[in-house]
Tab-separated table of C-alpha atoms in Angstrom:
chain	number	residue	atom	x	y	z
A	1	VAL	CA	0.000	0.000	0.000
A	2	VAL	CA	2.888	2.348	0.853
A	3	ALA	CA	4.544	1.619	-2.478
A	4	GLY	CA	1.281	2.283	-4.268
A	5	SER	CA	0.789	5.614	-2.491
A	6	ASN	CA	4.362	6.667	-3.288
A	7	ARG	CA	3.888	5.831	-6.954
A	8	THR	CA	0.608	7.747	-7.011
A	9	SER	CA	2.185	10.774	-5.356
A	10	ARG	CA	5.081	10.734	-7.774
A	11	ARG	CA	2.788	10.611	-10.796
A	12	ALA	CA	0.613	13.401	-9.427
A	13	SER	CA	3.641	15.606	-8.907
A	14	THR	CA	4.630	15.379	-12.541
A	15	SER	CA	1.376	16.681	-13.959
A	16	LEU	CA	0.870	19.942	-15.795
A	17	PRO	CA	-2.406	21.863	-15.820
A	18	ILE	CA	-3.791	22.418	-19.280
A	19	LYS	CA	-6.976	24.053	-20.474
A	20	THR	CA	-9.438	21.973	-22.401
A	21	GLY	CA	-11.741	23.194	-25.135
A	22	THR	CA	-14.550	23.764	-22.608
A	23	GLY	CA	-12.429	25.997	-20.423
A	24	SER	CA	-11.983	23.507	-17.593
A	25	VAL	CA	-8.525	22.581	-16.330
A	26	ASP	CA	-7.285	19.008	-16.419
A	27	ALA	CA	-4.036	17.436	-15.342
A	28	MET	CA	-1.752	16.041	-17.998
A	29	ALA	CA	0.941	13.685	-16.749
A	30	LEU	CA	4.373	14.036	-18.265
A	31	TYR	CA	5.260	10.499	-19.237
A	32	ALA	CA	8.924	11.400	-19.593
A	33	LEU	CA	9.017	11.983	-15.816
A	34	ASP	CA	6.555	9.280	-14.798
A	35	ASN	CA	8.581	6.523	-16.435
A	36	LEU	CA	11.972	7.285	-14.923
A	37	ASP	CA	11.379	4.887	-12.030
A	38	ASP	CA	9.384	2.378	-14.068
A	39	ALA	CA	12.259	2.015	-16.523
A	40	ILE	CA	14.595	1.155	-13.641
A	41	ASP	CA	12.201	-1.560	-12.457
A	42	VAL	CA	11.751	-3.033	-15.935
A	43	THR	CA	15.504	-2.989	-16.561
A	44	ARG	CA	16.210	-4.694	-13.245
A	45	ASN	CA	13.626	-7.379	-13.934
A	46	PHE	CA	15.197	-8.080	-17.327
A	47	LEU	CA	18.872	-8.086	-16.344
A	48	THR	CA	18.593	-9.877	-13.008
A	49	PRO	CA	19.385	-12.481	-11.985
A	50	VAL	CA	22.541	-12.044	-14.038
A	51	LYS	CA	22.823	-14.586	-16.838
A	52	ARG	CA	26.190	-14.693	-18.577
A	53	HIS	CA	24.887	-15.549	-22.036
A	54	VAL	CA	22.283	-12.766	-21.885
A	55	TRP	CA	24.807	-10.114	-20.874
A	56	LEU	CA	27.375	-11.252	-23.454
A	57	ARG	CA	24.841	-11.108	-26.279
A	58	LEU	CA	23.576	-7.740	-25.118
A	59	ALA	CA	27.182	-6.534	-24.984
A	60	VAL	CA	27.603	-7.438	-28.662
A	61	ILE	CA	24.415	-5.543	-29.492
A	62	ALA	CA	25.479	-2.583	-27.337
A	63	LEU	CA	28.598	-2.116	-29.475
A	64	PHE	CA	26.424	-1.097	-32.416
A	65	VAL	CA	23.172	0.429	-31.155
A	66	GLY	CA	22.644	4.028	-30.067
A	67	GLY	CA	22.076	4.909	-26.462
A	68	ALA	CA	24.367	6.346	-23.838
A	69	GLY	CA	26.741	9.188	-24.320
A	70	THR	CA	27.128	12.190	-26.564
A	71	ASN	CA	29.936	13.179	-28.852
A	72	VAL	CA	30.834	16.832	-28.595
A	73	ALA	CA	33.178	18.255	-31.201
A	74	SER	CA	35.081	21.333	-30.104
A	75	TRP	CA	36.599	23.858	-32.463
A	76	SER	CA	39.218	26.414	-31.531
A	77	PHE	CA	40.036	29.510	-33.505
A	78	GLY	CA	43.301	31.415	-33.122
A	79	GLY	CA	45.080	34.359	-34.677
A	80	ASP	CA	44.590	38.078	-34.514
A	81	GLY	CA	41.429	38.133	-36.602
A	82	GLU	CA	43.115	39.340	-39.777
A	83	PRO	CA	42.670	37.079	-42.852
A	84	MET	CA	45.877	35.519	-44.138
A	85	PRO	CA	46.742	36.384	-47.752
A	86	ALA	CA	46.568	33.474	-50.147
A	87	ASP	CA	50.226	33.809	-51.123
A	88	GLN	CA	51.268	33.409	-47.477
A	89	LEU	CA	49.376	30.169	-46.885
A	90	PRO	CA	51.677	27.277	-45.962
A	91	THR	CA	52.276	24.737	-48.684
A	92	VAL	CA	53.321	21.111	-48.405
A	93	ASP	CA	55.039	19.136	-51.129
A	94	VAL	CA	53.453	15.706	-51.487
A	95	GLU	CA	54.956	12.895	-53.494
A	96	PRO	CA	52.682	11.576	-56.300
A	97	TRP	CA	52.536	8.086	-54.826
A	98	VAL	CA	51.076	9.454	-51.584
A	99	TRP	CA	47.754	10.470	-53.135
A	100	PRO	CA	46.675	6.910	-54.101
A	101	LEU	CA	47.612	5.804	-50.579
A	102	ILE	CA	45.527	8.581	-49.035
A	103	ALA	CA	42.614	7.715	-51.342
A	104	ALA	CA	42.851	4.046	-50.356
A	105	VAL	CA	42.837	4.937	-46.657
A	106	VAL	CA	39.846	7.251	-47.106
A	107	VAL	CA	37.915	4.612	-49.058
A	108	GLY	CA	38.739	2.015	-46.414
A	109	VAL	CA	37.560	4.269	-43.596
A	110	VAL	CA	34.335	5.112	-45.463
A	111	LEU	CA	33.597	1.442	-46.155
A	112	LEU	CA	34.292	0.555	-42.536
A	113	GLY	CA	31.976	3.325	-41.362
A	114	LEU	CA	29.210	2.254	-43.743
A	115	SER	CA	29.569	-1.365	-42.611
A	116	PHE	CA	29.308	-0.317	-38.983
A	117	LEU	CA	26.250	1.810	-39.799
A	118	LEU	CA	24.609	-1.098	-41.629
A	119	VAL	CA	25.186	-3.577	-38.822
A	120	GLY	CA	24.085	-1.002	-36.267
A	121	SER	CA	20.847	-0.345	-38.171
A	122	ILE	CA	19.924	-4.027	-38.127
A	123	MET	CA	21.003	-4.373	-34.500
A	124	GLU	CA	18.493	-1.682	-33.517
A	125	PHE	CA	15.729	-4.139	-34.412
A	126	VAL	CA	17.530	-7.010	-32.708
A	127	PHE	CA	17.785	-4.897	-29.555
A	128	VAL	CA	14.118	-3.911	-29.456
A	129	GLU	CA	12.996	-7.485	-30.171
A	130	SER	CA	15.236	-8.725	-27.362
A	131	LEU	CA	13.768	-6.251	-24.882
A	132	ARG	CA	10.255	-6.844	-26.126
A	133	ASN	CA	10.406	-10.632	-25.848
A	134	GLU	CA	12.887	-10.691	-22.936
A	135	GLN	CA	14.907	-13.210	-24.893
A	136	VAL	CA	18.194	-12.246	-26.524
A	137	THR	CA	18.664	-14.159	-29.780
A	138	ILE	CA	20.764	-12.281	-32.296
A	139	ARG	CA	20.660	-14.654	-35.271
A	140	ARG	CA	16.908	-15.230	-35.238
A	141	TYR	CA	16.012	-11.549	-34.927
A	142	TRP	CA	18.645	-10.688	-37.539
A	143	ARG	CA	17.011	-13.045	-40.033
A	144	GLN	CA	13.588	-11.605	-39.281
A	145	ARG	CA	14.476	-7.911	-39.407
A	146	TRP	CA	17.472	-7.426	-41.711
A	147	ARG	CA	15.302	-6.027	-44.517
A	148	GLN	CA	13.889	-3.370	-42.219
A	149	GLY	CA	17.425	-2.752	-41.034
A	150	LEU	CA	18.422	-1.997	-44.620
A	151	ARG	CA	15.623	0.572	-44.832
A	152	LEU	CA	16.771	2.184	-41.610
A	153	PHE	CA	20.335	2.166	-42.953
A	154	GLY	CA	19.174	4.001	-46.070
A	155	PHE	CA	17.268	6.557	-44.009
A	156	ARG	CA	20.268	7.194	-41.773
A	157	LEU	CA	22.519	7.466	-44.803
A	158	VAL	CA	20.276	10.160	-46.290
A	159	LEU	CA	20.378	12.086	-43.016
A	160	GLY	CA	24.150	11.806	-42.931
A	161	LEU	CA	24.520	13.001	-46.506
A	162	LEU	CA	22.209	15.917	-45.726
A	163	VAL	CA	24.434	17.001	-42.850
A	164	LEU	CA	27.590	16.424	-44.907
A	165	GLY	CA	26.198	18.543	-47.730
A	166	ALA	CA	25.315	21.305	-45.287
A	167	VAL	CA	28.810	21.214	-43.785
A	168	LEU	CA	30.408	21.444	-47.220
A	169	LEU	CA	28.095	24.320	-48.112
A	170	VAL	CA	29.055	26.169	-44.950
A	171	ALA	CA	32.755	25.440	-45.456
A	172	ALA	CA	32.706	26.461	-49.139
A	173	PRO	CA	33.183	30.222	-48.529
A	174	VAL	CA	36.389	29.428	-46.629
A	175	LEU	CA	37.647	26.639	-48.891
A	176	LEU	CA	37.027	28.346	-52.235
A	177	PRO	CA	39.617	31.089	-51.655
A	178	LEU	CA	42.231	28.326	-51.462
A	179	VAL	CA	41.683	27.732	-55.167
A	180	GLY	CA	41.509	31.423	-56.021
A	181	VAL	CA	37.720	31.934	-55.878
A	182	GLY	CA	36.632	34.802	-53.659
A	183	THR	CA	38.415	36.318	-50.663
A	184	PHE	CA	38.937	35.052	-47.134
A	185	SER	CA	37.328	38.108	-45.568
A	186	ALA	CA	34.110	37.567	-47.541
A	187	GLY	CA	34.252	33.833	-46.798
A	188	ALA	CA	34.623	34.483	-43.070
A	189	ALA	CA	31.600	36.811	-43.129
A	190	LEU	CA	29.474	34.181	-44.864
A	191	LEU	CA	30.715	31.566	-42.413
A	192	VAL	CA	29.424	33.631	-39.497
A	193	LEU	CA	26.004	33.745	-41.157
A	194	PHE	CA	25.878	30.063	-42.063
A	195	VAL	CA	27.093	28.505	-38.808
A	196	PRO	CA	23.880	29.215	-36.821
A	197	LEU	CA	21.838	27.640	-39.615
A	198	LEU	CA	24.124	24.612	-39.563
A	199	LEU	CA	23.677	24.272	-35.809
A	200	LEU	CA	19.900	24.466	-36.209
A	201	LEU	CA	20.009	21.802	-38.908
A	202	ALA	CA	22.201	19.627	-36.687
A	203	ILE	CA	19.656	19.842	-33.856
A	204	VAL	CA	16.755	18.971	-36.158
A	205	VAL	CA	18.618	16.037	-37.695
A	206	ALA	CA	19.648	14.799	-34.237
A	207	VAL	CA	16.033	14.850	-33.040
A	208	VAL	CA	14.791	13.103	-36.195
A	209	HIS	CA	17.505	10.466	-35.887
A	210	SER	CA	16.784	9.916	-32.195
A	211	PHE	CA	13.008	9.668	-32.633
A	212	THR	CA	13.493	7.316	-35.570
A	213	THR	CA	15.646	5.036	-33.440
A	214	VAL	CA	13.610	4.956	-30.245
A	215	PHE	CA	10.045	5.454	-31.540
A	216	VAL	CA	9.818	4.630	-35.248
A	217	VAL	CA	11.818	1.380	-35.061
A	218	PRO	CA	9.334	-0.147	-32.559
A	219	LEU	CA	6.445	0.912	-34.805
A	220	MET	CA	8.201	-0.659	-37.789
A	221	ILE	CA	8.465	-3.896	-35.817
A	222	GLN	CA	4.852	-3.703	-34.711
A	223	SER	CA	3.449	-3.161	-38.196
A	224	ASN	CA	6.248	-4.804	-40.192
A	225	ALA	CA	6.554	-1.607	-42.232
A	226	GLY	CA	9.232	0.767	-43.470
A	227	VAL	CA	10.695	3.935	-41.974
A	228	LEU	CA	8.357	6.393	-43.705
A	229	ALA	CA	5.311	4.309	-42.808
A	230	GLY	CA	6.486	4.290	-39.211
A	231	TRP	CA	6.838	8.064	-39.244
A	232	ARG	CA	3.340	8.416	-40.714
A	233	ARG	CA	1.980	6.452	-37.749
A	234	LEU	CA	3.988	8.460	-35.223
A	235	TRP	CA	3.488	11.957	-36.603
A	236	PRO	CA	-0.188	12.445	-35.543
A	237	SER	CA	0.829	11.601	-31.973
A	238	ILE	CA	3.690	14.100	-32.121
A	239	THR	CA	1.409	16.909	-33.301
A	240	ALA	CA	-1.350	16.031	-30.837
A	241	GLN	CA	0.925	15.509	-27.804
A	242	TRP	CA	3.948	17.612	-28.644
A	243	ARG	CA	4.511	18.467	-24.971
A	244	GLN	CA	5.091	14.792	-24.208
A	245	PHE	CA	7.677	14.421	-26.961
A	246	LEU	CA	9.347	17.708	-26.059
A	247	ALA	CA	9.616	16.553	-22.445
A	248	TYR	CA	11.082	13.244	-23.618
A	249	ALA	CA	13.611	15.024	-25.845
A	250	LEU	CA	14.820	17.174	-22.948
A	251	VAL	CA	14.842	14.434	-20.317
A	252	GLY	CA	16.299	11.923	-22.758
A	253	PHE	CA	19.139	14.314	-23.588
A	254	VAL	CA	20.010	14.668	-19.908
A	255	LEU	CA	19.758	10.916	-19.360
A	256	SER	CA	22.022	10.324	-22.344
A	257	ILE	CA	24.685	12.593	-20.863
A	258	LEU	CA	24.371	11.000	-17.428
A	259	GLY	CA	24.499	7.562	-19.015
A	260	GLY	CA	27.665	8.507	-20.850
A	261	VAL	CA	29.241	9.617	-17.562
A	262	VAL	CA	28.228	6.362	-15.849
A	263	VAL	CA	29.625	4.280	-18.704
A	264	GLY	CA	32.818	6.336	-18.706
A	265	VAL	CA	33.403	5.886	-14.966
A	266	ALA	CA	32.619	2.171	-15.126
A	267	THR	CA	34.933	1.765	-18.108
A	268	VAL	CA	37.808	3.511	-16.327
A	269	LEU	CA	37.405	1.250	-13.301
A	270	LEU	CA	37.296	-1.860	-15.459
A	271	VAL	CA	40.323	-0.743	-17.474
A	272	LEU	CA	42.278	-0.090	-14.271
A	273	ALA	CA	41.423	-3.589	-13.110
A	274	ALA	CA	42.539	-5.016	-16.469
A	275	LEU	CA	45.851	-3.147	-16.276
A	276	LEU	CA	47.028	-5.354	-13.423
A	277	PRO	CA	47.347	-8.618	-15.393
A	278	PHE	CA	48.210	-6.875	-18.657
A	279	GLY	CA	50.859	-4.793	-16.954
A	280	LEU	CA	52.594	-8.013	-16.027
A	281	LEU	CA	52.280	-9.302	-19.590
A	282	PHE	CA	53.738	-6.093	-21.004
A	283	ALA	CA	56.623	-6.356	-18.517
A	284	LEU	CA	57.308	-9.925	-19.656
A	285	SER	CA	57.195	-8.741	-23.264
A	286	TYR	CA	59.779	-6.091	-22.444
A	287	GLY	CA	61.982	-8.766	-20.886
A	288	LEU	CA	61.733	-10.803	-24.073
A	289	PHE	CA	62.581	-7.688	-26.086
A	290	VAL	CA	65.763	-7.199	-24.078
A	291	VAL	CA	66.821	-10.809	-24.592
A	292	PHE	CA	65.599	-11.316	-28.154
A	293	PRO	CA	64.121	-8.161	-29.804
A	294	PRO	CA	62.111	-9.845	-32.614
A	295	LEU	CA	60.309	-12.130	-30.147
A	296	GLY	CA	59.746	-9.203	-27.779
A	297	ILE	CA	58.199	-7.076	-30.515
A	298	LEU	CA	55.901	-9.956	-31.468
A	299	ALA	CA	54.890	-10.370	-27.820
A	300	PHE	CA	54.166	-6.619	-27.533
A	301	VAL	CA	51.941	-6.759	-30.631
A	302	VAL	CA	49.995	-9.818	-29.466
A	303	VAL	CA	49.507	-8.523	-25.928
A	304	GLY	CA	48.525	-5.103	-27.289
A	305	ILE	CA	45.883	-6.562	-29.610
A	306	VAL	CA	44.435	-8.715	-26.835
A	307	PHE	CA	44.422	-5.727	-24.492
A	308	VAL	CA	42.491	-3.600	-27.012
A	309	LEU	CA	39.949	-6.400	-27.533
A	310	VAL	CA	39.496	-6.780	-23.792
A	311	ILE	CA	38.935	-3.025	-23.434
A	312	ILE	CA	36.312	-3.103	-26.195
A	313	ALA	CA	34.565	-6.003	-24.447
A	314	LEU	CA	34.641	-4.183	-21.094
A	315	VAL	CA	33.193	-1.029	-22.652
A	316	ALA	CA	30.402	-3.057	-24.252
A	317	ILE	CA	29.560	-4.783	-20.971
A	318	ALA	CA	29.533	-1.453	-19.124
A	319	GLN	CA	27.026	-0.107	-21.659
A	320	VAL	CA	24.530	-2.956	-21.272
A	321	PRO	CA	22.512	-1.705	-18.259
A	322	VAL	CA	22.583	1.933	-19.397
A	323	LYS	CA	21.466	1.283	-22.955
A	324	THR	CA	18.862	-1.224	-21.771
A	325	TYR	CA	17.444	1.352	-19.372
A	326	LEU	CA	17.363	4.119	-21.992
A	327	ARG	CA	15.595	1.956	-24.539
A	328	TYR	CA	13.063	0.576	-22.062
A	329	TYR	CA	12.433	4.150	-20.947
A	330	ALA	CA	11.636	5.233	-24.514
A	331	LEU	CA	9.363	2.220	-25.043
A	332	LEU	CA	7.459	3.017	-21.853
A	333	VAL	CA	6.948	6.618	-22.961
A	334	LEU	CA	5.819	5.489	-26.407
A	335	GLY	CA	3.240	3.113	-24.934
A	336	ASP	CA	1.881	5.809	-22.622
A	337	VAL	CA	1.527	8.307	-25.463
A	338	ASP	CA	-0.624	5.819	-27.369
A	339	PRO	CA	-1.544	2.379	-25.954
A	340	ALA	CA	-1.758	1.101	-29.533
A	341	PHE	CA	2.029	1.642	-29.768
A	342	ASP	CA	2.829	-0.415	-26.656
A	343	LEU	CA	5.315	-3.217	-27.363
A	344	ILE	CA	6.061	-4.028	-23.712
A	345	ALA	CA	2.616	-4.239	-22.126
A	346	THR	CA	3.617	-7.253	-20.014
A	347	GLN	CA	6.723	-5.563	-18.616
A	348	ARG	CA	4.745	-2.372	-17.984
A	349	ALA	CA	2.010	-4.201	-16.049
A	350	ALA	CA	4.594	-6.031	-13.961
A	351	VAL	CA	6.003	-2.817	-12.453
A	352	ARG	CA	2.884	-0.660	-12.112
A	353	ASP	CA	0.767	-0.997	-9.018
A	354	ASP	CA	-2.471	-0.117	-10.751
A	355	GLU	CA	-1.959	-2.875	-13.337
A	356	SER	CA	-0.321	-5.556	-11.222
A	357	PRO	CA	-2.640	-7.205	-8.663
A	358	ALA	CA	0.333	-9.098	-7.202
A	359	GLU	CA	1.823	-5.832	-5.847
A	360	GLU	CA	-1.373	-4.850	-4.051
């Protein structure tokens, strides 16, 4: 009874008064706040008791799916504010054979990034299916959802190209003077005008990408449809309950930052623990290097590769509870916005007093 009263008080405290069409005032709960505790309960029920095979599979998925953390790029500008004349720009002599090597490296990096994006797009469906069914089976869900993953990959690729095109457009006024088109002073002035628009575009694209991942992907699974069809189902709810989605965007952003901090701290602790045995292995490798350099170098390479793989595995494991919580949280909000969108009705009922007779 005490737990039920606490849950009721918490939900009542997160309500906003809104005026209805008749002039009366009703209370509208903010699901983004209501589900903070529920998501913890659902996550705990799913991840405990700890099962090694479940955590290992989720760790593999966590390497690819979105969730915790934010990447912040910082730019620094120096100088006295005066544009540098084109004839004073530093030049570097590059051998002809270097350009094919640079092109090969760039192509390799692009292909690797596209491969990661493709796998990550399919893994988004694997992740949601795993949370929905409370059974982590990568191969089965991959076979069922890889076509939808391809559609999500294409959608994400279009978003990425849109941002890339905008960045190139913004950078053009500064880059064109390098080839003798325009002046740096005019380019800098245009850059000041374009940067705010680029930031606005970046925010819009980030929101679209996030909503596609956490809201549209579940709807695609539910209706076995594509990305645009999923957005068509979601959009009326966004326009009708925009306060709910705005609250989720703000709270979700904060949770993402906090999740990134938690993962970072956990990763540092795990890496420090891993340094103890690997420190000994590196010391032994150094001893081999002193006695027989070729064997020592080989030992350094092998130990280094294993160490990097272990770090990647530790990072993935540290991300499991955070990413699971964030995704369950989004699914709970989605189901509250529209019960027809609820993919985790069983998990929801298990942690809510008003829907779970066993807790009464």
